[in-house]
mmCIF file of C-alpha atoms and ligand atoms in Angstrom:
data_model
loop_
_atom_site.group_PDB
_atom_site.id
_atom_site.type_symbol
_atom_site.label_atom_id
_atom_site.label_comp_id
_atom_site.label_asym_id
_atom_site.label_seq_id
_atom_site.Cartn_x
_atom_site.Cartn_y
_atom_site.Cartn_z
ATOM 1 C CA GLU A 1 0.000 0.000 0.000
ATOM 2 C CA LYS A 2 2.923 2.329 0.604
ATOM 3 C CA ALA A 3 3.906 1.897 -3.051
ATOM 4 C CA GLY A 4 7.578 1.331 -2.220
ATOM 5 C CA TYR A 5 7.881 4.236 0.239
ATOM 6 C CA ASP A 6 8.999 3.615 3.826
ATOM 7 C CA TYR A 7 6.123 5.664 5.202
ATOM 8 C CA PHE A 8 2.684 6.776 4.093
ATOM 9 C CA MET A 9 3.793 10.327 4.799
ATOM 10 C CA LEU A 10 6.537 10.109 2.159
ATOM 11 C CA LYS A 11 4.081 8.667 -0.335
ATOM 12 C CA GLU A 12 1.557 11.405 0.450
ATOM 13 C CA ILE A 13 4.168 14.158 0.108
ATOM 14 C CA ALA A 14 5.088 12.727 -3.305
ATOM 15 C CA GLU A 15 1.422 12.612 -4.353
ATOM 16 C CA GLN A 16 0.963 16.354 -3.894
ATOM 17 C CA PRO A 17 1.341 17.457 -7.518
ATOM 18 C CA LYS A 18 -1.396 15.020 -8.526
ATOM 19 C CA ALA A 19 -3.603 15.926 -5.550
ATOM 20 C CA VAL A 20 -3.352 19.600 -6.479
ATOM 21 C CA ALA A 21 -4.094 18.928 -10.159
ATOM 22 C CA ASP A 22 -7.035 16.666 -9.285
ATOM 23 C CA THR A 23 -8.541 19.304 -7.012
ATOM 24 C CA LEU A 24 -8.451 21.829 -9.866
ATOM 25 C CA LEU A 25 -9.774 19.412 -12.473
ATOM 26 C CA GLY A 26 -13.057 20.470 -14.057
ATOM 27 C CA ARG A 27 -13.220 23.582 -11.922
ATOM 28 C CA ILE A 28 -11.170 25.996 -14.007
ATOM 29 C CA ASP A 29 -10.895 26.413 -17.735
ATOM 30 C CA GLY A 30 -8.251 27.746 -20.123
ATOM 31 C CA SER A 31 -9.938 31.124 -20.451
ATOM 32 C CA GLY A 32 -9.465 31.849 -16.749
ATOM 33 C CA THR A 33 -13.059 31.189 -15.695
ATOM 34 C CA LEU A 34 -14.165 29.134 -12.706
ATOM 35 C CA SER A 35 -17.131 26.833 -12.685
ATOM 36 C CA LEU A 36 -18.069 25.702 -9.216
ATOM 37 C CA ASP A 37 -21.646 24.544 -9.824
ATOM 38 C CA GLU A 38 -21.218 22.073 -6.988
ATOM 39 C CA VAL A 39 -21.254 25.014 -4.571
ATOM 40 C CA ARG A 40 -25.001 24.994 -4.351
ATOM 41 C CA ILE A 41 -25.229 28.350 -2.608
ATOM 42 C CA PRO A 42 -26.885 30.522 -5.310
ATOM 43 C CA PRO A 43 -24.842 33.439 -6.739
ATOM 44 C CA GLU A 44 -27.458 35.925 -5.500
ATOM 45 C CA VAL A 45 -26.886 34.705 -1.935
ATOM 46 C CA LEU A 46 -23.095 34.882 -2.378
ATOM 47 C CA ARG A 47 -23.434 38.448 -3.677
ATOM 48 C CA GLU A 48 -25.182 39.417 -0.424
ATOM 49 C CA VAL A 49 -22.502 37.932 1.856
ATOM 50 C CA ASP A 50 -20.973 40.663 4.013
ATOM 51 C CA LYS A 51 -18.573 38.589 6.098
ATOM 52 C CA VAL A 52 -16.700 35.307 5.746
ATOM 53 C CA VAL A 53 -15.765 33.326 8.848
ATOM 54 C CA ILE A 54 -13.445 30.350 8.560
ATOM 55 C CA VAL A 55 -13.381 27.669 11.254
ATOM 56 C CA ALA A 56 -10.923 24.775 11.395
ATOM 57 C CA CYS A 57 -8.304 23.044 13.567
ATOM 58 C CA GLY A 58 -4.584 22.338 13.299
ATOM 59 C CA THR A 59 -3.263 22.233 9.763
ATOM 60 C CA ALA A 60 -6.684 23.029 8.303
ATOM 61 C CA TYR A 61 -6.680 26.197 10.436
ATOM 62 C CA HIS A 62 -3.399 27.207 8.823
ATOM 63 C CA ALA A 63 -5.034 26.778 5.405
ATOM 64 C CA GLY A 64 -7.778 29.094 6.686
ATOM 65 C CA LEU A 65 -5.245 31.737 7.762
ATOM 66 C CA ILE A 66 -3.856 31.763 4.216
ATOM 67 C CA ALA A 67 -7.372 31.872 2.755
ATOM 68 C CA LYS A 68 -8.060 35.106 4.622
ATOM 69 C CA TYR A 69 -5.379 36.923 2.598
ATOM 70 C CA ALA A 70 -6.822 35.606 -0.666
ATOM 71 C CA ILE A 71 -10.489 36.227 0.204
ATOM 72 C CA GLU A 72 -9.991 39.760 1.457
ATOM 73 C CA HIS A 73 -7.749 40.673 -1.468
ATOM 74 C CA TRP A 74 -9.893 39.299 -4.265
ATOM 75 C CA THR A 75 -13.348 39.954 -2.842
ATOM 76 C CA ARG A 76 -12.871 42.890 -0.405
ATOM 77 C CA VAL A 77 -15.235 41.042 1.951
ATOM 78 C CA PRO A 78 -13.962 40.986 5.553
ATOM 79 C CA CYS A 79 -12.816 37.530 6.627
ATOM 80 C CA GLU A 80 -12.140 36.157 10.110
ATOM 81 C CA VAL A 81 -10.378 32.899 10.841
ATOM 82 C CA GLU A 82 -10.986 31.133 14.101
ATOM 83 C CA LEU A 83 -9.892 27.960 15.808
ATOM 84 C CA ALA A 84 -13.029 25.843 15.745
ATOM 85 C CA SER A 85 -12.541 24.872 19.397
ATOM 86 C CA GLU A 86 -12.817 28.517 20.483
ATOM 87 C CA PHE A 87 -15.579 29.623 18.138
ATOM 88 C CA ARG A 88 -18.926 28.947 19.776
ATOM 89 C CA TYR A 89 -17.699 29.700 23.273
ATOM 90 C CA ARG A 90 -17.241 33.392 22.586
ATOM 91 C CA ASP A 91 -20.729 34.046 21.258
ATOM 92 C CA PRO A 92 -19.645 35.047 17.723
ATOM 93 C CA ILE A 93 -21.670 37.553 15.683
ATOM 94 C CA LEU A 94 -23.299 35.716 12.772
ATOM 95 C CA ASP A 95 -26.379 36.164 10.608
ATOM 96 C CA GLN A 96 -27.891 35.217 7.231
ATOM 97 C CA ARG A 97 -25.307 37.303 5.415
ATOM 98 C CA THR A 98 -22.350 35.472 6.984
ATOM 99 C CA LEU A 99 -20.659 32.747 4.977
ATOM 100 C CA VAL A 100 -18.964 30.249 7.274
ATOM 101 C CA VAL A 101 -16.301 28.049 5.678
ATOM 102 C CA ALA A 102 -15.507 24.892 7.660
ATOM 103 C CA ILE A 103 -12.244 23.237 6.561
ATOM 104 C CA SER A 104 -11.639 19.612 7.540
ATOM 105 C CA GLN A 105 -9.713 16.798 5.863
ATOM 106 C CA SER A 106 -11.547 14.040 7.705
ATOM 107 C CA GLY A 107 -14.937 15.713 7.912
ATOM 108 C CA GLU A 108 -15.293 14.235 11.405
ATOM 109 C CA THR A 109 -13.419 16.687 13.644
ATOM 110 C CA MET A 110 -15.766 17.335 16.558
ATOM 111 C CA ASP A 111 -14.555 20.876 17.287
ATOM 112 C CA THR A 112 -15.225 21.904 13.678
ATOM 113 C CA LEU A 113 -18.575 20.119 13.591
ATOM 114 C CA MET A 114 -19.776 21.874 16.761
ATOM 115 C CA ALA A 115 -18.646 25.233 15.338
ATOM 116 C CA LEU A 116 -20.612 24.720 12.125
ATOM 117 C CA ARG A 117 -23.707 23.577 14.005
ATOM 118 C CA HIS A 118 -23.527 26.754 16.048
ATOM 119 C CA ALA A 119 -23.140 28.837 12.871
ATOM 120 C CA ARG A 120 -26.179 27.268 11.234
ATOM 121 C CA GLU A 121 -28.271 27.798 14.355
ATOM 122 C CA GLN A 122 -27.525 31.513 13.982
ATOM 123 C CA GLY A 123 -28.737 31.456 10.365
ATOM 124 C CA ALA A 124 -25.325 31.546 8.644
ATOM 125 C CA LYS A 125 -24.701 29.563 5.452
ATOM 126 C CA VAL A 126 -21.971 26.953 5.807
ATOM 127 C CA LEU A 127 -19.660 25.804 3.037
ATOM 128 C CA ALA A 128 -17.466 22.803 3.885
ATOM 129 C CA ILE A 129 -14.061 22.150 2.347
ATOM 130 C CA CYS A 130 -13.516 18.472 2.933
ATOM 131 C CA ASN A 131 -11.503 15.479 1.688
ATOM 132 C CA THR A 132 -13.830 12.673 2.789
ATOM 133 C CA ASN A 133 -16.928 11.943 0.755
ATOM 134 C CA GLY A 134 -20.125 11.703 2.739
ATOM 135 C CA SER A 135 -18.531 12.448 6.117
ATOM 136 C CA THR A 136 -20.429 14.299 8.828
ATOM 137 C CA ILE A 137 -19.190 17.866 8.228
ATOM 138 C CA PRO A 138 -20.206 18.039 4.539
ATOM 139 C CA ARG A 139 -23.480 16.249 5.338
ATOM 140 C CA GLU A 140 -24.402 18.933 7.847
ATOM 141 C CA SER A 141 -23.287 21.880 5.668
ATOM 142 C CA ASP A 142 -25.281 23.866 3.085
ATOM 143 C CA ALA A 143 -22.686 23.111 0.413
ATOM 144 C CA VAL A 144 -19.378 21.331 0.009
ATOM 145 C CA LEU A 145 -16.291 21.741 -2.116
ATOM 146 C CA TYR A 146 -14.411 18.452 -2.009
ATOM 147 C CA THR A 147 -10.629 18.341 -2.099
ATOM 148 C CA HIS A 148 -9.381 15.467 -4.237
ATOM 149 C CA ALA A 149 -6.276 14.468 -2.302
ATOM 150 C CA GLY A 150 -7.295 10.812 -2.087
ATOM 151 C CA PRO A 151 -7.092 9.001 1.263
ATOM 152 C CA GLU A 152 -4.544 10.502 3.659
ATOM 153 C CA VAL A 153 -3.266 7.855 6.070
ATOM 154 C CA ALA A 154 -0.327 9.482 7.889
ATOM 155 C CA VAL A 155 -1.456 11.426 10.954
ATOM 156 C CA ALA A 156 0.528 14.464 9.807
ATOM 157 C CA SER A 157 -1.454 16.228 7.123
ATOM 158 C CA THR A 158 0.440 17.036 3.920
ATOM 159 C CA LYS A 159 -1.381 16.515 0.624
ATOM 160 C CA ALA A 160 -4.705 17.374 2.260
ATOM 161 C CA PHE A 161 -3.236 20.739 3.281
ATOM 162 C CA LEU A 162 -2.122 21.618 -0.235
ATOM 163 C CA THR A 163 -5.527 20.708 -1.622
ATOM 164 C CA GLN A 164 -7.245 22.713 1.128
ATOM 165 C CA LEU A 165 -5.226 25.697 -0.048
ATOM 166 C CA VAL A 166 -6.321 25.078 -3.634
ATOM 167 C CA ALA A 167 -9.964 24.834 -2.532
ATOM 168 C CA CYS A 168 -9.618 28.049 -0.519
ATOM 169 C CA TYR A 169 -8.182 29.877 -3.536
ATOM 170 C CA LEU A 170 -11.042 28.549 -5.657
ATOM 171 C CA VAL A 171 -13.607 29.802 -3.145
ATOM 172 C CA ALA A 172 -11.906 33.216 -2.970
ATOM 173 C CA LEU A 173 -11.635 33.528 -6.756
ATOM 174 C CA TYR A 174 -15.177 32.289 -7.272
ATOM 175 C CA LEU A 175 -16.551 34.800 -4.773
ATOM 176 C CA GLY A 176 -14.580 37.479 -6.598
ATOM 177 C CA GLN A 177 -15.922 36.300 -9.956
ATOM 178 C CA VAL A 178 -19.552 36.147 -8.772
ATOM 179 C CA ARG A 179 -19.381 39.517 -7.066
ATOM 180 C CA GLY A 180 -17.589 41.126 -10.022
ATOM 181 C CA THR A 181 -14.825 42.895 -8.112
ATOM 182 C CA LYS A 182 -12.383 45.239 -9.768
ATOM 183 C CA TYR A 183 -9.848 42.411 -9.623
ATOM 184 C CA GLY A 184 -11.430 40.676 -12.619
ATOM 185 C CA ASP A 185 -8.256 40.668 -14.735
ATOM 186 C CA GLU A 186 -6.067 39.613 -11.862
ATOM 187 C CA ILE A 187 -8.522 36.804 -11.069
ATOM 188 C CA ARG A 188 -8.269 35.506 -14.634
ATOM 189 C CA ASP A 189 -4.453 35.627 -14.472
ATOM 190 C CA VAL A 190 -4.345 33.789 -11.156
ATOM 191 C CA VAL A 191 -6.685 31.098 -12.455
ATOM 192 C CA ARG A 192 -4.166 30.514 -15.240
ATOM 193 C CA ASP A 193 -1.261 30.486 -12.742
ATOM 194 C CA LEU A 194 -3.136 27.941 -10.647
ATOM 195 C CA SER A 195 -3.474 25.641 -13.635
ATOM 196 C CA ARG A 196 0.339 25.482 -13.822
ATOM 197 C CA ILE A 197 1.013 25.190 -10.106
ATOM 198 C CA SER A 198 1.151 21.418 -9.847
ATOM 199 C CA GLY A 199 4.253 21.454 -12.080
ATOM 200 C CA ALA A 200 5.880 23.896 -9.646
ATOM 201 C CA VAL A 201 5.143 21.566 -6.706
ATOM 202 C CA GLU A 202 6.694 18.728 -8.712
ATOM 203 C CA ARG A 203 9.858 20.786 -9.274
ATOM 204 C CA VAL A 204 10.192 21.445 -5.525
ATOM 205 C CA LEU A 205 9.969 17.720 -4.819
ATOM 206 C CA GLU A 206 12.798 17.024 -7.246
ATOM 207 C CA THR A 207 15.221 19.234 -5.304
ATOM 208 C CA MET A 208 14.672 18.022 -1.738
ATOM 209 C CA GLU A 209 17.855 16.005 -1.115
ATOM 210 C CA PRO A 210 19.792 18.916 0.478
ATOM 211 C CA VAL A 211 16.802 19.561 2.777
ATOM 212 C CA ARG A 212 16.909 15.925 3.935
ATOM 213 C CA GLU A 213 20.634 16.147 4.548
ATOM 214 C CA LEU A 214 20.196 19.344 6.524
ATOM 215 C CA ALA A 215 17.421 17.780 8.617
ATOM 216 C CA ARG A 216 19.634 14.816 9.528
ATOM 217 C CA SER A 217 22.399 17.174 10.623
ATOM 218 C CA LEU A 218 19.997 18.921 13.032
ATOM 219 C CA ALA A 219 18.618 15.787 14.695
ATOM 220 C CA HIS A 220 20.346 16.602 18.003
ATOM 221 C CA LYS A 221 18.827 20.096 18.295
ATOM 222 C CA ASN A 222 16.091 20.965 20.805
ATOM 223 C CA THR A 223 14.506 24.000 19.164
ATOM 224 C CA VAL A 224 13.801 25.258 15.657
ATOM 225 C CA LEU A 225 12.104 28.592 14.961
ATOM 226 C CA PHE A 226 10.148 29.540 11.833
ATOM 227 C CA LEU A 227 9.564 33.060 10.544
ATOM 228 C CA GLY A 228 7.380 34.415 7.765
ATOM 229 C CA ARG A 229 5.402 37.454 6.703
ATOM 230 C CA HIS A 230 2.063 37.818 4.912
ATOM 231 C CA VAL A 231 1.013 34.330 3.707
ATOM 232 C CA GLY A 232 4.460 33.136 4.776
ATOM 233 C CA HIS A 233 3.404 33.567 8.404
ATOM 234 C CA PRO A 234 0.852 30.710 8.358
ATOM 235 C CA VAL A 235 3.423 28.681 6.386
ATOM 236 C CA ALA A 236 5.841 29.224 9.294
ATOM 237 C CA LEU A 237 3.142 28.093 11.750
ATOM 238 C CA GLU A 238 2.547 24.976 9.662
ATOM 239 C CA GLY A 239 6.284 24.199 9.501
ATOM 240 C CA ALA A 240 6.459 24.448 13.294
ATOM 241 C CA LEU A 241 3.376 22.253 13.800
ATOM 242 C CA LYS A 242 4.833 19.545 11.552
ATOM 243 C CA LEU A 243 8.056 19.571 13.540
ATOM 244 C CA LYS A 244 6.253 19.360 16.883
ATOM 245 C CA GLU A 245 4.054 16.470 15.923
ATOM 246 C CA LEU A 246 6.673 14.454 14.032
ATOM 247 C CA ALA A 247 10.039 15.248 15.603
ATOM 248 C CA TYR A 248 8.699 16.083 19.111
ATOM 249 C CA MET A 249 10.908 19.174 19.060
ATOM 250 C CA HIS A 250 10.176 22.590 20.428
ATOM 251 C CA ALA A 251 9.194 24.547 17.344
ATOM 252 C CA GLU A 252 7.507 27.924 17.038
ATOM 253 C CA GLY A 253 6.350 30.005 14.128
ATOM 254 C CA PHE A 254 6.386 33.800 14.286
ATOM 255 C CA ALA A 255 5.407 36.714 12.102
ATOM 256 C CA ALA A 256 8.815 38.143 11.230
ATOM 257 C CA GLY A 257 7.658 41.668 12.109
ATOM 258 C CA GLU A 258 7.043 40.496 15.684
ATOM 259 C CA LEU A 259 10.695 39.521 16.231
ATOM 260 C CA LYS A 260 11.603 42.860 17.748
ATOM 261 C CA HIS A 261 8.579 42.705 20.054
ATOM 262 C CA GLY A 262 9.961 39.730 21.972
ATOM 263 C CA PRO A 263 10.980 36.559 20.119
ATOM 264 C CA ILE A 264 14.373 37.929 19.065
ATOM 265 C CA ALA A 265 15.452 37.345 22.678
ATOM 266 C CA LEU A 266 15.327 33.620 21.910
ATOM 267 C CA ILE A 267 18.062 33.842 19.272
ATOM 268 C CA GLU A 268 21.339 32.291 20.379
ATOM 269 C CA GLU A 269 24.438 30.805 18.775
ATOM 270 C CA ASP A 270 23.663 28.133 16.180
ATOM 271 C CA LEU A 271 19.886 28.147 16.736
ATOM 272 C CA PRO A 272 18.257 26.949 13.489
ATOM 273 C CA VAL A 273 15.757 29.486 12.158
ATOM 274 C CA VAL A 274 13.764 28.754 9.018
ATOM 275 C CA VAL A 275 12.697 31.902 7.168
ATOM 276 C CA VAL A 276 10.032 31.894 4.469
ATOM 277 C CA VAL A 277 10.843 34.791 2.152
ATOM 278 C CA PRO A 278 8.114 36.473 0.077
ATOM 279 C CA SER A 279 8.706 37.126 -3.593
ATOM 280 C CA PRO A 280 10.910 40.149 -4.374
ATOM 281 C CA ARG A 281 8.452 40.957 -7.183
ATOM 282 C CA GLY A 282 5.067 42.423 -6.293
ATOM 283 C CA ARG A 283 5.083 43.247 -2.594
ATOM 284 C CA SER A 284 8.805 44.017 -2.549
ATOM 285 C CA VAL A 285 8.589 46.064 0.677
ATOM 286 C CA LEU A 286 7.832 42.880 2.552
ATOM 287 C CA HIS A 287 10.731 41.144 0.869
ATOM 288 C CA ASP A 288 13.193 43.852 1.878
ATOM 289 C CA LYS A 289 11.918 43.858 5.443
ATOM 290 C CA ILE A 290 12.405 40.133 5.822
ATOM 291 C CA VAL A 291 15.914 40.336 4.377
ATOM 292 C CA SER A 292 16.707 42.795 7.221
ATOM 293 C CA ASN A 293 15.182 40.335 9.695
ATOM 294 C CA ILE A 294 17.471 37.608 8.394
ATOM 295 C CA GLN A 295 20.469 39.910 8.847
ATOM 296 C CA GLU A 296 19.354 40.761 12.399
ATOM 297 C CA ILE A 297 19.030 37.177 13.565
ATOM 298 C CA ARG A 298 22.205 36.075 11.829
ATOM 299 C CA ALA A 299 24.147 38.872 13.529
ATOM 300 C CA ARG A 300 22.976 37.293 16.807
ATOM 301 C CA GLY A 301 24.242 33.842 15.886
ATOM 302 C CA ALA A 302 21.204 32.150 14.296
ATOM 303 C CA ARG A 303 21.806 29.471 11.688
ATOM 304 C CA THR A 304 19.557 30.707 8.883
ATOM 305 C CA ILE A 305 17.661 28.295 6.672
ATOM 306 C CA VAL A 306 16.160 30.453 3.957
ATOM 307 C CA ILE A 307 13.318 29.445 1.664
ATOM 308 C CA ALA A 308 13.339 31.862 -1.246
ATOM 309 C CA GLU A 309 12.160 32.159 -4.790
ATOM 310 C CA GLU A 310 14.481 31.185 -7.665
ATOM 311 C CA GLY A 311 16.409 34.261 -8.800
ATOM 312 C CA ASP A 312 16.143 36.086 -5.458
ATOM 313 C CA GLU A 313 19.805 37.059 -5.056
ATOM 314 C CA ALA A 314 19.338 39.485 -2.137
ATOM 315 C CA VAL A 315 19.069 36.636 0.389
ATOM 316 C CA VAL A 316 22.228 34.809 -0.709
ATOM 317 C CA PRO A 317 24.766 36.580 1.562
ATOM 318 C CA TYR A 318 22.680 35.880 4.689
ATOM 319 C CA ALA A 319 21.581 32.292 4.099
ATOM 320 C CA ASP A 320 23.541 29.519 5.813
ATOM 321 C CA HIS A 321 21.291 27.128 3.914
ATOM 322 C CA LEU A 322 19.278 28.182 0.900
ATOM 323 C CA VAL A 323 16.223 26.310 -0.353
ATOM 324 C CA ARG A 324 14.895 27.462 -3.715
ATOM 325 C CA VAL A 325 11.244 27.359 -4.734
ATOM 326 C CA PRO A 326 9.792 28.320 -8.129
ATOM 327 C CA ALA A 327 8.507 31.856 -8.594
ATOM 328 C CA THR A 328 4.735 32.081 -8.050
ATOM 329 C CA PRO A 329 2.295 34.945 -7.459
ATOM 330 C CA THR A 330 2.627 35.967 -3.779
ATOM 331 C CA LEU A 331 -0.721 34.562 -2.661
ATOM 332 C CA LEU A 332 0.044 31.140 -4.162
ATOM 333 C CA GLN A 333 3.526 30.811 -2.655
ATOM 334 C CA PRO A 334 2.379 28.618 0.269
ATOM 335 C CA LEU A 335 1.718 25.801 -2.238
ATOM 336 C CA VAL A 336 5.438 25.557 -2.973
ATOM 337 C CA ALA A 337 6.980 26.931 0.250
ATOM 338 C CA THR A 338 5.275 24.406 2.551
ATOM 339 C CA VAL A 339 6.697 21.358 0.785
ATOM 340 C CA PRO A 340 10.319 21.711 2.006
ATOM 341 C CA LEU A 341 9.000 22.121 5.570
ATOM 342 C CA GLN A 342 7.080 18.848 5.317
ATOM 343 C CA VAL A 343 10.158 17.030 4.010
ATOM 344 C CA PHE A 344 12.301 18.643 6.731
ATOM 345 C CA ALA A 345 9.990 17.476 9.552
ATOM 346 C CA CYS A 346 9.591 13.990 8.124
ATOM 347 C CA GLU A 347 13.346 13.484 7.790
ATOM 348 C CA LEU A 348 14.056 14.875 11.252
ATOM 349 C CA ALA A 349 11.488 12.497 12.746
ATOM 350 C CA THR A 350 13.120 9.575 10.966
ATOM 351 C CA ALA A 351 16.594 10.648 12.109
ATOM 352 C CA ARG A 352 15.354 10.836 15.707
ATOM 353 C CA GLY A 353 13.905 7.330 15.443
ATOM 354 C CA ASN A 354 10.275 8.455 15.754
ATOM 355 C CA GLU A 355 7.251 6.718 14.333
ATOM 356 C CA VAL A 356 6.535 8.918 11.291
ATOM 357 C CA ASP A 357 3.032 7.837 10.331
ATOM 358 C CA GLN A 358 1.745 7.398 13.856
ATOM 359 C CA PRO A 359 3.294 10.049 16.161
ATOM 360 C CA ARG A 360 2.857 9.520 19.895
ATOM 361 C CA ASN A 361 -0.334 10.779 21.566
ATOM 362 C CA LEU A 362 -2.039 11.723 18.272
ATOM 363 C CA ALA A 363 -4.969 10.344 16.285
ATOM 364 C CA LYS A 364 -5.759 10.923 12.610
ATOM 365 C CA SER A 365 -9.208 12.143 13.291
ATOM 366 C CA VAL A 366 -10.148 13.846 16.528
ATOM 367 C CA THR A 367 -13.754 12.984 17.231
ATOM 368 C CA VAL A 368 -13.960 14.386 20.756
ATOM 369 C CA GLU A 369 -14.212 18.038 21.735
HETATM 370 O O1 M6R B 1 -9.527 16.245 9.707
HETATM 371 P P1 M6R B 1 -9.265 17.691 10.019
HETATM 372 O O2 M6R B 1 -8.708 18.425 8.853
HETATM 373 O O3 M6R B 1 -10.467 18.394 10.593
HETATM 374 O O4 M6R B 1 -8.140 17.682 11.144
HETATM 375 C C1 M6R B 1 -7.732 18.863 11.752
HETATM 376 C C2 M6R B 1 -6.481 18.637 12.588
HETATM 377 O O5 M6R B 1 -6.733 17.706 13.590
HETATM 378 C C3 M6R B 1 -5.306 18.146 11.731
HETATM 379 O O6 M6R B 1 -5.019 19.027 10.691
HETATM 380 C C4 M6R B 1 -4.037 17.964 12.594
HETATM 381 O O7 M6R B 1 -3.597 19.212 13.059
HETATM 382 C C5 M6R B 1 -2.947 17.226 11.804
HETATM 383 N N1 M6R B 1 -2.395 16.161 12.599
HETATM 384 C C6 M6R B 1 -1.822 18.127 11.385
HETATM 385 O O8 M6R B 1 -0.805 17.472 10.715
#
């Protein structure tokens, strides 16, 4: 069943280009138009939506954090993202014009299910993004957009995460298309970029050997930090979560701009810090700011592991280890930047002798609140 791989996780990491392509299949066309007829919420209802609220747990929550950037940018509708376990306990403000998006690979996560039940009781419409046909969360939602990752067996979510991102982009772009925002041309361009993205994921996978080597050399470390900005911040959180659950190491993700507000005190000699660098094209201010952050932490002794776009030369002098990813539009970068972090965590877990597919204390689907 593992198709020659030592672990399901390795197989599932390798399946990501196909999972991404399958999730796009039939939903976008060459002219840059989306057809999401399966989202049975009528366009006139979607046009009236005045707030989007995303609820999810763990890795799916990180997909939601990235979705917020895409939804707010392409639709100009305010979007909140909340841990499903916190949602109903704070008496959230919801009504008929709220679109709640519940993201869950398994479709059985109790925290997410209770959040969506609460949302529907308040009259909100719920759209599920789910990988498991006929599971409870899509059954109880108004509509569902299935991710086509295929069964994910390893407890650590990898291919499901990438397909959740794709589904989130589709929802954001579709909302933009239906509502006719001024981003019409950009939306058409991004739809075309998305149709090529699975090839970019494939290219990342082909260049992972140095990342594996690096991971093995860090097996004796206690702490790894992750930094990012913009959509790179949730990517940093996801990299840290993977390392916690697989390698049982202390790992934390930070927004790079927060460094000076506290976390920089953690930096000490030879501490590995992974930095996810935004594209130097487009939002170049962010890029320049993060390059300064890399300089700051390196001056204090950090061992910098830099994930940067091909052709980004500005990072070279400050990177102890440089991992290249293909150039993508900023909002889509998480699809390529997350992959090295998955490989890194998986290899570190193996080097530390941990059970990769079945980490201690964890279950694949968490059906208790
Ligand atoms: O099945 P779900 O997507 O609802 O699961 C949510 C989380 O439990 C899940 O993503 C968890 O954080 C993974 N173990 C992360 O790798």
